[in-house]
mmCIF file of C-alpha atoms in Angstrom:
data_model
loop_
_atom_site.group_PDB
_atom_site.id
_atom_site.type_symbol
_atom_site.label_atom_id
_atom_site.label_comp_id
_atom_site.label_asym_id
_atom_site.label_seq_id
_atom_site.Cartn_x
_atom_site.Cartn_y
_atom_site.Cartn_z
ATOM 1 C CA VAL A 1 124.877 244.212 196.598
ATOM 2 C CA MET A 2 125.295 244.090 200.319
ATOM 3 C CA HIS A 3 129.291 245.865 200.018
ATOM 4 C CA PHE A 4 128.489 248.300 197.213
ATOM 5 C CA ALA A 5 125.461 249.501 199.612
ATOM 6 C CA ALA A 6 126.368 249.418 202.955
ATOM 7 C CA PRO A 7 129.721 251.675 202.464
ATOM 8 C CA PHE A 8 128.868 253.872 199.369
ATOM 9 C CA PRO A 9 126.653 255.795 202.135
ATOM 10 C CA TYR A 10 130.079 256.668 204.437
ATOM 11 C CA LEU A 11 131.349 257.296 201.555
ATOM 12 C CA VAL A 12 129.807 260.574 200.130
ATOM 13 C CA LEU A 13 128.655 261.738 203.720
ATOM 14 C CA LEU A 14 132.615 261.721 203.984
ATOM 15 C CA VAL A 15 132.742 263.940 200.860
ATOM 16 C CA LEU A 16 129.736 265.580 201.960
ATOM 17 C CA LEU A 17 131.010 267.014 204.828
ATOM 18 C CA ILE A 18 134.816 267.977 203.653
ATOM 19 C CA ARG A 19 132.146 270.366 201.252
ATOM 20 C CA GLY A 20 131.187 271.364 203.966
ATOM 21 C CA LEU A 21 133.234 271.937 206.337
ATOM 22 C CA THR A 22 134.951 274.769 203.282
ATOM 23 C CA LEU A 23 131.386 276.798 203.896
ATOM 24 C CA PRO A 24 130.791 280.628 205.510
ATOM 25 C CA GLY A 25 129.130 279.686 209.007
ATOM 26 C CA ALA A 26 129.985 275.673 209.158
ATOM 27 C CA VAL A 27 131.699 276.735 212.158
ATOM 28 C CA GLU A 28 128.507 278.514 214.258
ATOM 29 C CA GLY A 29 126.614 274.687 213.191
ATOM 30 C CA ILE A 30 129.185 272.113 213.988
ATOM 31 C CA LYS A 31 129.931 274.811 217.442
ATOM 32 C CA PHE A 32 125.609 275.197 217.886
ATOM 33 C CA TYR A 33 125.755 270.879 217.599
ATOM 34 C CA ILE A 34 128.859 270.108 219.633
ATOM 35 C CA ILE A 35 128.462 272.274 222.290
ATOM 36 C CA PRO A 36 126.363 270.611 225.170
ATOM 37 C CA ARG A 37 123.525 273.020 226.592
ATOM 38 C CA TRP A 38 123.274 270.890 230.747
ATOM 39 C CA GLU A 39 120.229 272.781 231.502
ATOM 40 C CA LYS A 40 119.005 270.126 229.289
ATOM 41 C CA LEU A 41 119.695 267.585 230.680
ATOM 42 C CA ALA A 42 117.299 268.065 233.823
ATOM 43 C CA ASP A 43 114.318 268.043 231.017
ATOM 44 C CA TYR A 44 112.584 264.295 231.125
ATOM 45 C CA ASN A 45 111.835 264.866 227.555
ATOM 46 C CA VAL A 46 116.030 265.463 226.005
ATOM 47 C CA TRP A 47 116.686 261.287 227.737
ATOM 48 C CA GLY A 48 113.551 259.808 226.247
ATOM 49 C CA ASP A 49 113.461 260.737 222.775
ATOM 50 C CA ALA A 50 117.563 260.436 222.686
ATOM 51 C CA ALA A 51 115.955 256.778 223.928
ATOM 52 C CA LEU A 52 113.841 256.330 221.064
ATOM 53 C CA GLN A 53 116.742 257.251 218.835
ATOM 54 C CA ILE A 54 119.128 254.552 219.911
ATOM 55 C CA PHE A 55 116.261 252.287 219.462
ATOM 56 C CA TYR A 56 115.264 253.474 216.744
ATOM 57 C CA SER A 57 118.219 253.465 214.680
ATOM 58 C CA VAL A 58 119.825 250.573 216.616
ATOM 59 C CA GLY A 59 116.951 248.544 215.229
ATOM 60 C CA MET A 60 116.123 246.800 218.692
ATOM 61 C CA ALA A 61 113.001 244.381 218.870
ATOM 62 C CA TRP A 62 112.172 245.479 215.278
ATOM 63 C CA GLY A 63 113.442 241.228 213.763
ATOM 64 C CA GLY A 64 116.795 242.055 211.518
ATOM 65 C CA LEU A 65 119.379 242.002 213.920
ATOM 66 C CA ILE A 66 118.310 238.331 215.020
ATOM 67 C CA THR A 67 117.667 237.628 211.338
ATOM 68 C CA MET A 68 120.822 238.553 210.751
ATOM 69 C CA ALA A 69 122.597 236.296 213.024
ATOM 70 C CA SER A 70 120.230 233.350 212.421
ATOM 71 C CA TYR A 71 122.239 233.128 209.369
ATOM 72 C CA ASN A 72 125.868 232.588 212.033
ATOM 73 C CA ASN A 73 128.037 230.432 212.304
ATOM 74 C CA PHE A 74 126.924 228.970 216.231
ATOM 75 C CA HIS A 75 129.894 230.051 216.869
ATOM 76 C CA ASN A 76 130.240 232.297 215.711
ATOM 77 C CA ASN A 77 131.080 236.228 218.376
ATOM 78 C CA ALA A 78 127.698 237.259 219.559
ATOM 79 C CA TYR A 79 128.954 238.519 221.920
ATOM 80 C CA ARG A 80 131.132 241.158 219.689
ATOM 81 C CA ASP A 81 128.685 241.448 217.237
ATOM 82 C CA ALA A 82 126.960 242.494 219.796
ATOM 83 C CA MET A 83 129.108 245.081 221.377
ATOM 84 C CA LEU A 84 130.307 246.554 217.947
ATOM 85 C CA VAL A 85 126.552 246.673 216.437
ATOM 86 C CA PRO A 86 125.700 250.458 219.232
ATOM 87 C CA ILE A 87 129.248 251.646 218.648
ATOM 88 C CA ILE A 88 128.902 251.145 215.134
ATOM 89 C CA ASN A 89 125.908 253.052 214.733
ATOM 90 C CA CYS A 90 126.466 255.854 217.487
ATOM 91 C CA GLY A 91 130.045 257.306 215.527
ATOM 92 C CA THR A 92 127.421 257.152 212.528
ATOM 93 C CA SER A 93 125.240 259.318 213.274
ATOM 94 C CA ILE A 94 128.067 261.332 215.601
ATOM 95 C CA PHE A 95 129.473 261.608 212.889
ATOM 96 C CA ALA A 96 126.753 262.630 210.597
ATOM 97 C CA GLY A 97 125.611 265.195 212.880
ATOM 98 C CA PHE A 98 128.746 266.849 211.761
ATOM 99 C CA VAL A 99 127.376 266.257 207.954
ATOM 100 C CA ILE A 100 123.799 268.084 208.840
ATOM 101 C CA PHE A 101 124.971 271.431 210.854
ATOM 102 C CA SER A 102 128.065 271.994 208.737
ATOM 103 C CA VAL A 103 125.683 272.571 205.413
ATOM 104 C CA LEU A 104 122.825 274.835 208.356
ATOM 105 C CA GLY A 105 124.963 276.567 209.775
ATOM 106 C CA PHE A 106 126.051 277.974 205.706
ATOM 107 C CA MET A 107 122.054 277.203 206.055
ATOM 108 C CA ALA A 108 121.462 280.020 208.914
ATOM 109 C CA HIS A 109 125.254 281.829 207.720
ATOM 110 C CA THR A 110 123.003 282.649 204.079
ATOM 111 C CA ALA A 111 119.846 283.202 205.916
ATOM 112 C CA GLY A 112 121.104 286.118 208.186
ATOM 113 C CA THR A 113 120.019 283.928 211.687
ATOM 114 C CA THR A 114 120.839 281.455 214.145
ATOM 115 C CA VAL A 115 120.827 278.072 213.977
ATOM 116 C CA ASP A 116 118.558 276.795 215.987
ATOM 117 C CA GLU A 117 115.424 278.733 213.577
ATOM 118 C CA VAL A 118 116.559 276.489 210.572
ATOM 119 C CA VAL A 119 116.684 273.054 212.495
ATOM 120 C CA LYS A 120 113.815 271.178 211.882
ATOM 121 C CA GLN A 121 112.392 267.196 213.770
ATOM 122 C CA GLY A 122 111.848 265.146 212.349
ATOM 123 C CA PRO A 123 111.253 264.081 208.687
ATOM 124 C CA GLY A 124 111.713 267.619 208.221
ATOM 125 C CA LEU A 125 115.003 267.928 208.548
ATOM 126 C CA THR A 126 116.265 265.311 205.757
ATOM 127 C CA PHE A 127 113.773 266.047 202.892
ATOM 128 C CA VAL A 128 113.044 270.239 203.722
ATOM 129 C CA ALA A 129 115.567 272.031 206.321
ATOM 130 C CA TYR A 130 118.504 269.811 203.941
ATOM 131 C CA PRO A 131 117.686 270.506 200.661
ATOM 132 C CA GLU A 132 117.125 273.329 201.405
ATOM 133 C CA ALA A 133 120.686 274.560 202.567
ATOM 134 C CA VAL A 134 121.542 272.278 199.893
ATOM 135 C CA ALA A 135 120.100 274.120 197.283
ATOM 136 C CA LYS A 136 122.194 277.609 197.820
ATOM 137 C CA LEU A 137 125.127 275.276 197.339
ATOM 138 C CA PRO A 138 127.325 276.097 194.085
ATOM 139 C CA ILE A 139 126.925 273.568 192.091
ATOM 140 C CA SER A 140 123.821 272.325 194.081
ATOM 141 C CA PRO A 141 123.153 269.750 191.008
ATOM 142 C CA LEU A 142 126.157 267.661 192.523
ATOM 143 C CA TRP A 143 125.467 267.716 195.920
ATOM 144 C CA ALA A 144 121.736 267.967 195.696
ATOM 145 C CA VAL A 145 122.680 263.317 193.370
ATOM 146 C CA LEU A 146 124.165 262.711 196.365
ATOM 147 C CA PHE A 147 121.999 263.508 198.774
ATOM 148 C CA PHE A 148 119.341 261.731 197.740
ATOM 149 C CA LEU A 149 121.939 258.434 195.961
ATOM 150 C CA MET A 150 122.741 258.460 199.891
ATOM 151 C CA LEU A 151 119.412 258.359 201.121
ATOM 152 C CA TYR A 152 118.035 256.013 198.916
ATOM 153 C CA THR A 153 120.452 253.849 199.279
ATOM 154 C CA ILE A 154 120.441 254.348 202.786
ATOM 155 C CA GLY A 155 116.573 253.114 202.679
ATOM 156 C CA LEU A 156 117.122 250.029 200.212
ATOM 157 C CA ASP A 157 119.707 248.992 202.400
ATOM 158 C CA SER A 158 117.327 249.236 205.458
ATOM 159 C CA GLN A 159 114.374 247.535 204.066
ATOM 160 C CA PHE A 160 117.335 244.658 202.800
ATOM 161 C CA GLY A 161 117.094 243.848 206.444
ATOM 162 C CA MET A 162 113.826 244.209 207.311
ATOM 163 C CA PHE A 163 112.461 242.535 204.292
ATOM 164 C CA GLU A 164 114.408 239.120 204.728
ATOM 165 C CA THR A 165 113.117 239.912 208.118
ATOM 166 C CA CYS A 166 109.747 238.654 206.587
ATOM 167 C CA ILE A 167 110.657 236.813 204.538
ATOM 168 C CA SER A 168 112.450 234.338 206.463
ATOM 169 C CA SER A 169 109.883 234.785 209.090
ATOM 170 C CA PHE A 170 107.800 232.574 206.587
ATOM 171 C CA ILE A 171 109.519 230.894 205.854
ATOM 172 C CA ASP A 172 110.675 229.299 209.320
ATOM 173 C CA GLU A 173 107.054 228.689 209.978
ATOM 174 C CA TYR A 174 106.848 226.716 207.118
ATOM 175 C CA PRO A 175 109.148 225.181 205.576
ATOM 176 C CA ARG A 176 108.189 222.248 203.321
ATOM 177 C CA LEU A 177 105.291 224.660 201.773
ATOM 178 C CA LEU A 178 107.960 228.163 200.620
ATOM 179 C CA ARG A 179 111.381 226.989 201.369
ATOM 180 C CA SER A 180 111.539 225.561 197.071
ATOM 181 C CA LYS A 181 109.262 228.627 196.193
ATOM 182 C CA ARG A 182 112.151 231.755 198.334
ATOM 183 C CA VAL A 183 111.777 233.824 194.880
ATOM 184 C CA LEU A 184 108.717 233.750 194.411
ATOM 185 C CA LEU A 185 107.643 235.098 197.341
ATOM 186 C CA ALA A 186 109.800 237.360 197.845
ATOM 187 C CA ALA A 187 108.659 239.203 194.252
ATOM 188 C CA VAL A 188 104.918 239.245 195.468
ATOM 189 C CA GLY A 189 105.579 240.502 199.528
ATOM 190 C CA CYS A 190 107.731 242.946 197.600
ATOM 191 C CA PHE A 191 105.195 244.057 195.239
ATOM 192 C CA VAL A 192 102.560 243.800 198.022
ATOM 193 C CA GLU A 193 105.702 246.762 199.289
ATOM 194 C CA PHE A 194 105.128 248.627 196.202
ATOM 195 C CA LEU A 195 101.094 249.338 196.652
ATOM 196 C CA LEU A 196 101.837 249.651 199.548
ATOM 197 C CA GLY A 197 104.304 252.073 199.611
ATOM 198 C CA LEU A 198 102.463 254.768 196.819
ATOM 199 C CA PRO A 199 100.676 256.561 199.400
ATOM 200 C CA CYS A 200 103.966 257.962 200.629
ATOM 201 C CA ILE A 201 104.833 259.636 196.902
ATOM 202 C CA THR A 202 101.548 261.384 197.581
ATOM 203 C CA GLN A 203 101.409 265.510 197.314
ATOM 204 C CA GLY A 204 99.934 264.223 200.860
ATOM 205 C CA GLY A 205 102.272 261.716 201.575
ATOM 206 C CA ILE A 206 104.144 263.028 203.699
ATOM 207 C CA TYR A 207 101.250 262.912 206.566
ATOM 208 C CA VAL A 208 100.810 259.772 205.935
ATOM 209 C CA LEU A 209 103.951 258.938 206.305
ATOM 210 C CA GLN A 210 104.261 261.159 209.541
ATOM 211 C CA ILE A 211 101.453 258.463 210.945
ATOM 212 C CA MET A 212 104.215 256.154 210.414
ATOM 213 C CA ASP A 213 106.497 257.504 212.351
ATOM 214 C CA TRP A 214 104.281 258.469 215.031
ATOM 215 C CA TYR A 215 102.888 255.478 216.495
ATOM 216 C CA CYS A 216 104.897 252.668 214.765
ATOM 217 C CA ALA A 217 107.591 253.649 215.803
ATOM 218 C CA SER A 218 107.334 254.451 219.573
ATOM 219 C CA PHE A 219 105.323 252.411 222.404
ATOM 220 C CA SER A 220 105.000 249.108 220.289
ATOM 221 C CA LEU A 221 108.803 248.955 219.603
ATOM 222 C CA MET A 222 108.957 249.579 223.986
ATOM 223 C CA MET A 223 107.216 246.106 224.571
ATOM 224 C CA ILE A 224 107.835 243.914 222.289
ATOM 225 C CA SER A 225 111.844 245.725 223.383
ATOM 226 C CA LEU A 226 110.864 244.588 227.328
ATOM 227 C CA ILE A 227 108.765 241.160 226.844
ATOM 228 C CA GLU A 228 111.295 239.721 224.696
ATOM 229 C CA CYS A 229 114.028 240.808 227.548
ATOM 230 C CA LEU A 230 111.805 239.779 230.185
ATOM 231 C CA VAL A 231 110.798 236.600 228.597
ATOM 232 C CA ILE A 232 114.691 235.712 228.264
ATOM 233 C CA ALA A 233 115.707 236.836 231.225
ATOM 234 C CA TRP A 234 113.327 234.655 234.134
ATOM 235 C CA ILE A 235 111.508 233.162 231.917
ATOM 236 C CA TYR A 236 114.528 231.201 229.990
ATOM 237 C CA GLY A 237 117.561 231.466 232.534
ATOM 238 C CA THR A 238 119.983 234.805 232.763
ATOM 239 C CA GLU A 239 121.670 230.767 233.960
ATOM 240 C CA ARG A 240 120.996 229.383 230.653
ATOM 241 C CA PHE A 241 122.120 232.278 228.650
ATOM 242 C CA TYR A 242 125.260 232.135 230.013
ATOM 243 C CA LYS A 243 125.994 228.729 229.112
ATOM 244 C CA ASP A 244 124.357 228.733 225.929
ATOM 245 C CA ILE A 245 126.524 231.842 225.013
ATOM 246 C CA GLU A 246 129.682 229.839 226.561
ATOM 247 C CA LEU A 247 128.763 227.040 224.060
ATOM 248 C CA MET A 248 128.199 228.746 221.566
ATOM 249 C CA ILE A 249 131.782 231.574 221.417
ATOM 250 C CA GLY A 250 133.671 229.845 224.082
ATOM 251 C CA TYR A 251 133.570 231.826 227.460
ATOM 252 C CA LYS A 252 130.473 233.483 229.510
ATOM 253 C CA PRO A 253 130.285 236.288 229.698
ATOM 254 C CA HIS A 254 130.781 239.869 232.343
ATOM 255 C CA ALA A 255 128.709 238.484 235.221
ATOM 256 C CA ILE A 256 126.603 242.164 235.318
ATOM 257 C CA TRP A 257 124.855 241.131 232.253
ATOM 258 C CA HIS A 258 122.775 239.178 234.762
ATOM 259 C CA TYR A 259 122.319 242.534 236.708
ATOM 260 C CA MET A 260 121.622 244.309 233.308
ATOM 261 C CA TRP A 261 119.989 241.876 232.020
ATOM 262 C CA ARG A 262 117.339 241.088 234.871
ATOM 263 C CA TYR A 263 116.680 244.291 236.189
ATOM 264 C CA VAL A 264 118.329 247.113 234.565
ATOM 265 C CA THR A 265 117.368 246.690 231.039
ATOM 266 C CA PRO A 266 113.671 245.611 231.978
ATOM 267 C CA ALA A 267 113.908 248.892 234.482
ATOM 268 C CA VAL A 268 115.218 251.491 231.574
ATOM 269 C CA ILE A 269 112.297 250.193 228.396
ATOM 270 C CA PHE A 270 109.742 250.015 231.466
ATOM 271 C CA GLY A 271 110.597 253.881 231.946
ATOM 272 C CA ILE A 272 110.928 255.179 228.353
ATOM 273 C CA TRP A 273 108.007 252.986 227.807
ATOM 274 C CA LEU A 274 106.332 255.176 230.320
ATOM 275 C CA PHE A 275 107.509 258.161 229.009
ATOM 276 C CA SER A 276 106.268 257.464 225.205
ATOM 277 C CA ILE A 277 102.173 256.151 226.473
ATOM 278 C CA ILE A 278 102.387 259.493 228.527
ATOM 279 C CA THR A 279 104.112 261.639 225.588
ATOM 280 C CA LEU A 280 102.266 260.607 222.694
ATOM 281 C CA GLY A 281 100.149 263.521 222.157
ATOM 282 C CA PRO A 282 97.972 263.092 218.253
ATOM 283 C CA VAL A 283 99.723 262.795 215.852
ATOM 284 C CA THR A 284 100.503 266.112 214.513
ATOM 285 C CA TYR A 285 102.741 267.197 210.856
ATOM 286 C CA ASP A 286 103.677 270.973 211.036
ATOM 287 C CA GLY A 287 101.110 272.464 213.501
ATOM 288 C CA LYS A 288 98.029 270.547 211.738
ATOM 289 C CA SER A 289 96.423 268.561 213.619
ATOM 290 C CA TYR A 290 94.536 265.065 212.115
ATOM 291 C CA PRO A 291 91.656 264.156 212.319
ATOM 292 C CA THR A 292 89.561 261.631 214.339
ATOM 293 C CA TRP A 293 89.781 258.573 211.941
ATOM 294 C CA ALA A 294 93.448 259.274 211.446
ATOM 295 C CA ILE A 295 93.963 259.272 215.028
ATOM 296 C CA VAL A 296 92.096 255.887 215.006
ATOM 297 C CA PHE A 297 93.695 254.669 212.292
ATOM 298 C CA GLY A 298 97.313 255.722 213.563
ATOM 299 C CA TRP A 299 96.512 253.814 217.204
ATOM 300 C CA ILE A 300 95.658 250.442 215.171
ATOM 301 C CA LEU A 301 98.810 250.543 212.794
ATOM 302 C CA GLY A 302 100.380 250.395 216.443
ATOM 303 C CA MET A 303 98.964 247.891 217.717
ATOM 304 C CA VAL A 304 99.167 245.434 214.576
ATOM 305 C CA SER A 305 102.696 244.284 215.572
ATOM 306 C CA LEU A 306 102.085 243.260 219.517
ATOM 307 C CA VAL A 307 98.612 241.168 219.136
ATOM 308 C CA PRO A 308 99.603 238.208 217.830
ATOM 309 C CA ILE A 309 101.668 237.902 221.504
ATOM 310 C CA PRO A 310 99.165 237.672 223.708
ATOM 311 C CA LEU A 311 97.584 235.661 220.546
ATOM 312 C CA MET A 312 100.199 233.264 220.237
ATOM 313 C CA MET A 313 100.260 232.656 224.020
ATOM 314 C CA ILE A 314 96.513 231.895 224.449
ATOM 315 C CA ILE A 315 97.140 229.374 220.858
ATOM 316 C CA GLN A 316 99.769 228.296 223.064
ATOM 317 C CA ILE A 317 98.021 227.068 226.443
ATOM 318 C CA ILE A 318 95.040 226.256 224.249
ATOM 319 C CA ASN A 319 97.440 223.097 222.629
ATOM 320 C CA THR A 320 99.149 221.757 225.723
ATOM 321 C CA GLU A 321 98.271 219.283 227.442
ATOM 322 C CA GLY A 322 97.112 219.291 231.259
ATOM 323 C CA ASP A 323 94.192 219.499 233.728
ATOM 324 C CA THR A 324 94.598 223.836 234.842
ATOM 325 C CA ILE A 325 95.827 226.512 233.142
ATOM 326 C CA VAL A 326 98.915 227.434 235.632
ATOM 327 C CA GLU A 327 100.018 223.876 234.781
ATOM 328 C CA ARG A 328 100.043 224.857 230.812
ATOM 329 C CA VAL A 329 102.165 227.316 231.751
ATOM 330 C CA LYS A 330 104.776 225.988 233.348
ATOM 331 C CA LYS A 331 104.999 222.516 230.669
ATOM 332 C CA LEU A 332 104.760 226.103 228.580
ATOM 333 C CA THR A 333 108.545 227.719 230.292
ATOM 334 C CA VAL A 334 110.364 224.684 229.366
ATOM 335 C CA PRO A 335 112.422 225.178 225.829
ATOM 336 C CA ALA A 336 110.493 222.151 223.266
ATOM 337 C CA LYS A 337 112.217 219.654 222.311
ATOM 338 C CA ASN A 338 113.699 220.285 218.924
ATOM 339 C CA TRP A 339 114.792 223.392 220.771
ATOM 340 C CA GLY A 340 118.576 224.204 220.061
ATOM 341 C CA PRO A 341 121.160 224.849 217.113
ATOM 342 C CA SER A 342 120.105 223.300 214.016
ATOM 343 C CA MET A 343 123.485 220.967 213.214
ATOM 344 C CA GLU A 344 123.767 217.615 213.612
ATOM 345 C CA ASP A 345 127.162 218.802 215.950
ATOM 346 C CA ASP A 346 126.444 221.759 218.050
ATOM 347 C CA ARG A 347 122.452 220.232 218.887
ATOM 348 C CA GLU A 348 124.912 216.625 220.128
ATOM 349 C CA ASP A 349 126.551 219.811 222.106
ATOM 350 C CA TYR A 350 124.128 221.585 223.685
ATOM 351 C CA ILE A 351 122.032 218.454 225.032
ATOM 352 C CA LYS A 352 124.748 216.545 225.648
ATOM 353 C CA SER A 353 125.983 220.443 227.880
ATOM 354 C CA LEU A 354 122.238 219.872 229.385
ATOM 355 C CA SER A 355 122.536 216.663 230.378
ATOM 356 C CA HIS A 356 123.371 217.452 234.257
ATOM 357 C CA ASN A 357 119.673 218.292 234.634
ATOM 358 C CA THR A 358 116.550 215.606 233.954
ATOM 359 C CA TYR A 359 114.151 217.691 232.966
ATOM 360 C CA THR A 360 115.299 220.516 230.229
ATOM 361 C CA LEU A 361 113.474 220.010 227.423
ATOM 362 C CA SER A 362 109.752 219.116 226.815
ATOM 363 C CA ASN A 363 107.444 217.971 223.593
ATOM 364 C CA MET A 364 105.145 219.602 222.092
ATOM 365 C CA ASP A 365 103.286 218.308 223.723
ATOM 366 C CA GLY A 366 104.307 219.584 226.720
ATOM 367 C CA SER A 367 105.385 216.469 228.600
ATOM 368 C CA PRO A 368 109.063 216.695 229.810
ATOM 369 C CA VAL A 369 111.485 215.155 227.937
ATOM 370 C CA ASP A 370 115.324 213.582 229.976
ATOM 371 C CA CYS A 371 117.820 214.807 227.586
ATOM 372 C CA GLU A 372 119.814 211.217 227.675
ATOM 373 C CA GLU A 373 116.702 210.060 225.993
ATOM 374 C CA ALA A 374 116.784 213.246 224.056
ATOM 375 C CA LEU A 375 120.334 212.774 223.003
ATOM 376 C CA LEU A 376 120.234 208.700 221.771
ATOM 377 C CA THR A 377 117.311 209.940 219.768
ATOM 378 C CA HIS A 378 119.085 212.728 218.259
ATOM 379 C CA LYS A 379 122.042 210.135 216.691
ATOM 380 C CA GLN A 380 119.492 207.466 215.186
ATOM 381 C CA LYS A 381 118.277 210.191 213.354
ATOM 382 C CA ILE A 382 121.894 211.046 212.505
ATOM 383 C CA ASP A 383 122.530 207.465 211.775
ATOM 384 C CA MET A 384 119.294 206.946 209.795
ATOM 385 C CA ASN A 385 119.886 210.130 208.038
ATOM 386 C CA ASN A 386 123.400 208.652 206.778
ATOM 387 C CA SER A 387 122.852 205.466 205.178
ATOM 388 C CA SER A 388 119.445 206.044 203.755
#
């Protein structure tokens, strides 16, 4: 399915671009798109909106990238992939911009107005402005079908990734119970999401969608990304992270990433998070304000994804042995005994790479484990599996 769903939108975008460029007014739309308005660079809202859009489009902190990467071969070049994903994403966005603004230029030409008058932000651009422009084209049903089929395919494509993230998280947490029931779990999950999606297709569904878009895709994403970055850079440690990557791809990434992970990236994310909090006023749509209960519901919706982080921290601290909280926290900053590659050969290499440091792993209760002892236990386990 993915072999069709991934390239199909590019084909439709190319067809729509060719058609759009043949329309009167398309050049004005393209000019509006590519000619910079330098004074806007002094507006912090522009930078904040751009950063939020990158977070949303690349999929950082949603879990999809990490989930899909977890299915790769251990020695897959993740460093190369981490470069390709944002490049392809931004390239696609630029390409799609030509498609959109060529048709919006035609719409402005037809209406006898300027392009900035017909441009709308958010879902209005996709579901109102562009379809309205397509409806004015010759053979409009053909272009309308292609456009919405493309949107449907992109939505389905994205949903595959998000849904796989949910399914994998449940199966990884309860492997013995759920691994053999994957199809049933997927069916139940699809049905539940189907029911949750029904309010979005009612006559007032756009207002429900606006609440989700307003509160779920901004401040919570930033906070999750910030925590992930701080944990890897400051608790797990960039040096250990470098060695893990080197074990996987055969060489260390450039030294600049050490400073990016520890200082630049957290500072940038924190700045964006502050921007999103400061500028995130009460939700509105089409100039209409929402009632208080809807705003409260939106904040609750946005906080749901953050609650498990402090909750699991508290549970882990309670379950770890130690006389004081500080002692327990120190034990929890050491990787667990079962941390590392899943394949036997890769895990053996991983444990060997840590053998220079006596205590680099810990038991589930937080007590330290000697790497030589862990390697011996691992080999004994392999021998037992082979003999059985």
